[in-house]
Amino acid sequence: GIGNIEEFPIVLTRMIAVGEQTGKMDDVLTRLAVYYESESATKVKALTTAIEPLIMIVMGVGVGLLVAAVILPIYHLTSQF
């Protein structure tokens, strides 16, 4: 059955086995869905929290380069007079 597939977590296979034995597969699958939805939401939130400073640094460098690209030519033009 599904318990022989190593890619599935042990909790998943055991919960499905219990659902089959008790005849309450719909309840078990609902609980598993809620559990994995909350777990994936937590992981996405952690990932976005980790990436946010990197995005800010990249945007800061981009804005700095844009400002330099505008200001430096103007500075060179005014320094020639």
Backbone as CSV, one residue per row, in Angstrom:
resi,resn,N_x,N_y,N_z,CA_x,CA_y,CA_z,C_x,C_y,C_z
1,GLY,0.812,-1.184,0.000,0.000,0.000,0.000,0.863,1.259,0.000
2,ILE,0.264,2.307,0.459,0.919,3.613,0.484,2.038,3.658,1.519
3,GLY,1.991,2.797,2.509,3.020,2.773,3.551,4.376,2.327,3.048
4,ASN,4.415,1.656,1.899,5.684,1.176,1.352,6.417,2.235,0.532
5,ILE,5.768,3.344,0.249,6.389,4.407,-0.539,7.144,5.322,0.408
6,GLU,8.451,5.436,0.217,9.305,6.173,1.152,9.155,7.682,1.045
7,GLU,8.627,8.188,-0.068,8.500,9.631,-0.247,7.447,10.248,0.663
8,PHE,6.480,9.450,1.103,5.427,9.965,1.970,5.894,9.969,3.418
9,PRO,5.543,11.009,4.175,5.895,11.031,5.599,5.173,9.911,6.353
10,ILE,5.794,9.446,7.416,5.225,8.355,8.212,3.878,8.764,8.802
11,VAL,3.764,10.024,9.220,2.503,10.500,9.802,1.367,10.348,8.799
12,LEU,1.624,10.691,7.552,0.604,10.595,6.513,0.153,9.153,6.322
13,THR,1.101,8.250,6.193,0.741,6.849,5.951,0.012,6.246,7.141
14,ARG,0.430,6.598,8.343,-0.247,6.059,9.533,-1.650,6.626,9.685
15,MET,-1.811,7.910,9.395,-3.146,8.513,9.490,-4.090,7.890,8.463
16,ILE,-3.594,7.646,7.259,-4.432,7.016,6.236,-4.791,5.596,6.653
17,ALA,-3.842,4.878,7.233,-4.128,3.522,7.705,-5.200,3.537,8.787
18,VAL,-5.110,4.483,9.706,-6.123,4.595,10.761,-7.477,4.941,10.156
19,GLY,-7.482,5.834,9.174,-8.735,6.189,8.511,-9.369,5.004,7.810
20,GLU,-8.558,4.166,7.187,-9.078,2.968,6.533,-9.638,1.986,7.550
21,GLN,-8.929,1.820,8.661,-9.360,0.857,9.681,-10.644,1.294,10.378
22,THR,-10.784,2.576,10.629,-11.950,3.069,11.359,-13.109,3.430,10.447
23,GLY,-12.872,3.525,9.146,-13.930,3.890,8.221,-14.215,5.382,8.198
24,LYS,-13.302,6.174,8.725,-13.484,7.627,8.759,-12.405,8.316,7.917
25,MET,-12.264,7.836,6.702,-11.231,8.364,5.821,-11.450,9.844,5.514
26,ASP,-12.721,10.274,5.376,-12.973,11.679,5.069,-12.511,12.593,6.197
27,ASP,-12.732,12.193,7.446,-12.265,12.993,8.584,-10.739,13.051,8.633
28,VAL,-10.115,11.910,8.398,-8.651,11.843,8.441,-8.045,12.704,7.337
29,LEU,-8.585,12.619,6.139,-8.055,13.408,5.030,-8.284,14.901,5.249
30,THR,-9.406,15.256,5.867,-9.650,16.665,6.188,-8.623,17.168,7.186
31,ARG,-8.358,16.378,8.213,-7.352,16.773,9.213,-5.965,16.881,8.590
32,LEU,-5.631,15.945,7.723,-4.333,16.003,7.043,-4.238,17.237,6.151
33,ALA,-5.319,17.560,5.465,-5.315,18.743,4.597,-5.108,20.011,5.413
34,VAL,-5.795,20.123,6.538,-5.640,21.300,7.398,-4.215,21.379,7.928
35,TYR,-3.673,20.241,8.340,-2.307,20.208,8.877,-1.292,20.650,7.825
36,TYR,-1.379,20.086,6.631,-0.391,20.412,5.603,-0.583,21.822,5.041
37,GLU,-1.816,22.329,5.039,-2.026,23.717,4.625,-1.365,24.679,5.602
38,SER,-1.532,24.427,6.892,-0.917,25.319,7.879,0.601,25.193,7.856
39,GLU,1.099,23.992,7.637,2.549,23.795,7.569,3.142,24.503,6.352
40,SER,2.474,24.409,5.218,2.989,25.083,4.022,2.893,26.598,4.166
41,ALA,1.837,27.091,4.803,1.720,28.537,5.027,2.838,29.035,5.935
42,THR,3.189,28.249,6.942,4.280,28.620,7.842,5.607,28.661,7.098
43,LYS,5.842,27.689,6.236,7.096,27.656,5.478,7.182,28.800,4.475
44,VAL,6.072,29.132,3.835,6.063,30.254,2.892,6.330,31.559,3.628
45,LYS,5.729,31.722,4.805,5.948,32.942,5.583,7.410,33.053,6.011
46,ALA,8.004,31.944,6.429,9.416,31.964,6.821,10.307,32.297,5.628
47,LEU,9.978,31.757,4.469,10.770,32.029,3.266,10.671,33.492,2.852
48,THR,9.472,34.044,2.874,9.328,35.447,2.498,9.998,36.366,3.510
49,THR,9.966,35.981,4.768,10.652,36.771,5.789,12.158,36.739,5.569
50,ALA,12.681,35.611,5.133,14.119,35.493,4.893,14.544,36.233,3.623
51,ILE,13.689,36.263,2.617,14.037,36.878,1.340,13.870,38.397,1.370
52,GLU,13.002,38.901,2.237,12.700,40.337,2.263,13.935,41.229,2.408
53,PRO,14.873,40.966,3.319,16.063,41.824,3.394,16.901,41.794,2.115
54,LEU,16.985,40.647,1.483,17.732,40.535,0.230,17.098,41.395,-0.861
55,ILE,15.787,41.387,-0.927,15.091,42.218,-1.915,15.350,43.691,-1.644
56,MET,15.342,44.084,-0.377,15.596,45.486,-0.026,17.012,45.900,-0.427
57,ILE,17.982,45.029,-0.224,19.367,45.336,-0.599,19.482,45.500,-2.111
58,VAL,18.884,44.587,-2.857,18.938,44.656,-4.319,18.265,45.933,-4.819
59,MET,17.130,46.278,-4.233,16.447,47.511,-4.642,17.270,48.742,-4.277
60,GLY,17.912,48.732,-3.123,18.756,49.858,-2.725,19.922,50.056,-3.672
61,VAL,20.562,48.962,-4.055,21.669,49.044,-5.012,21.160,49.550,-6.362
62,GLY,20.002,49.070,-6.780,19.430,49.521,-8.050,19.122,51.008,-8.047
63,VAL,18.531,51.486,-6.963,18.228,52.919,-6.862,19.519,53.727,-6.815
64,GLY,20.520,53.237,-6.092,21.807,53.928,-6.036,22.458,54.031,-7.401
65,LEU,22.409,52.963,-8.169,22.967,52.992,-9.522,22.184,53.939,-10.425
66,LEU,20.878,53.957,-10.273,20.057,54.869,-11.064,20.377,56.322,-10.736
67,VAL,20.507,56.627,-9.469,20.852,57.994,-9.058,22.232,58.366,-9.588
68,ALA,23.183,57.447,-9.480,24.529,57.721,-9.989,24.510,57.926,-11.503
69,ALA,23.691,57.152,-12.209,23.606,57.288,-13.664,23.012,58.626,-14.074
70,VAL,22.199,59.223,-13.229,21.611,60.524,-13.548,22.515,61.659,-13.085
71,ILE,23.057,61.563,-11.885,23.824,62.660,-11.284,25.220,62.794,-11.893
72,LEU,25.917,61.705,-12.137,27.293,61.784,-12.631,27.417,62.501,-13.979
73,PRO,26.577,62.229,-14.963,26.696,63.000,-16.211,26.433,64.496,-16.008
74,ILE,25.482,64.822,-15.145,25.210,66.238,-14.858,26.420,66.864,-14.177
75,TYR,27.031,66.165,-13.260,28.217,66.666,-12.563,29.363,66.896,-13.546
76,HIS,29.558,65.957,-14.461,30.629,66.106,-15.455,30.371,67.294,-16.385
77,LEU,29.127,67.520,-16.750,28.799,68.662,-17.610,29.045,69.983,-16.897
78,THR,28.668,70.063,-15.629,28.856,71.320,-14.899,30.312,71.551,-14.543
79,SER,31.093,70.508,-14.401,32.506,70.690,-14.046,33.352,71.111,-15.252
80,GLN,32.833,70.972,-16.457,33.574,71.377,-17.645,33.582,72.888,-17.841
81,PHE,32.657,73.600,-17.255,32.582,75.063,-17.439,33.493,75.795,-16.543
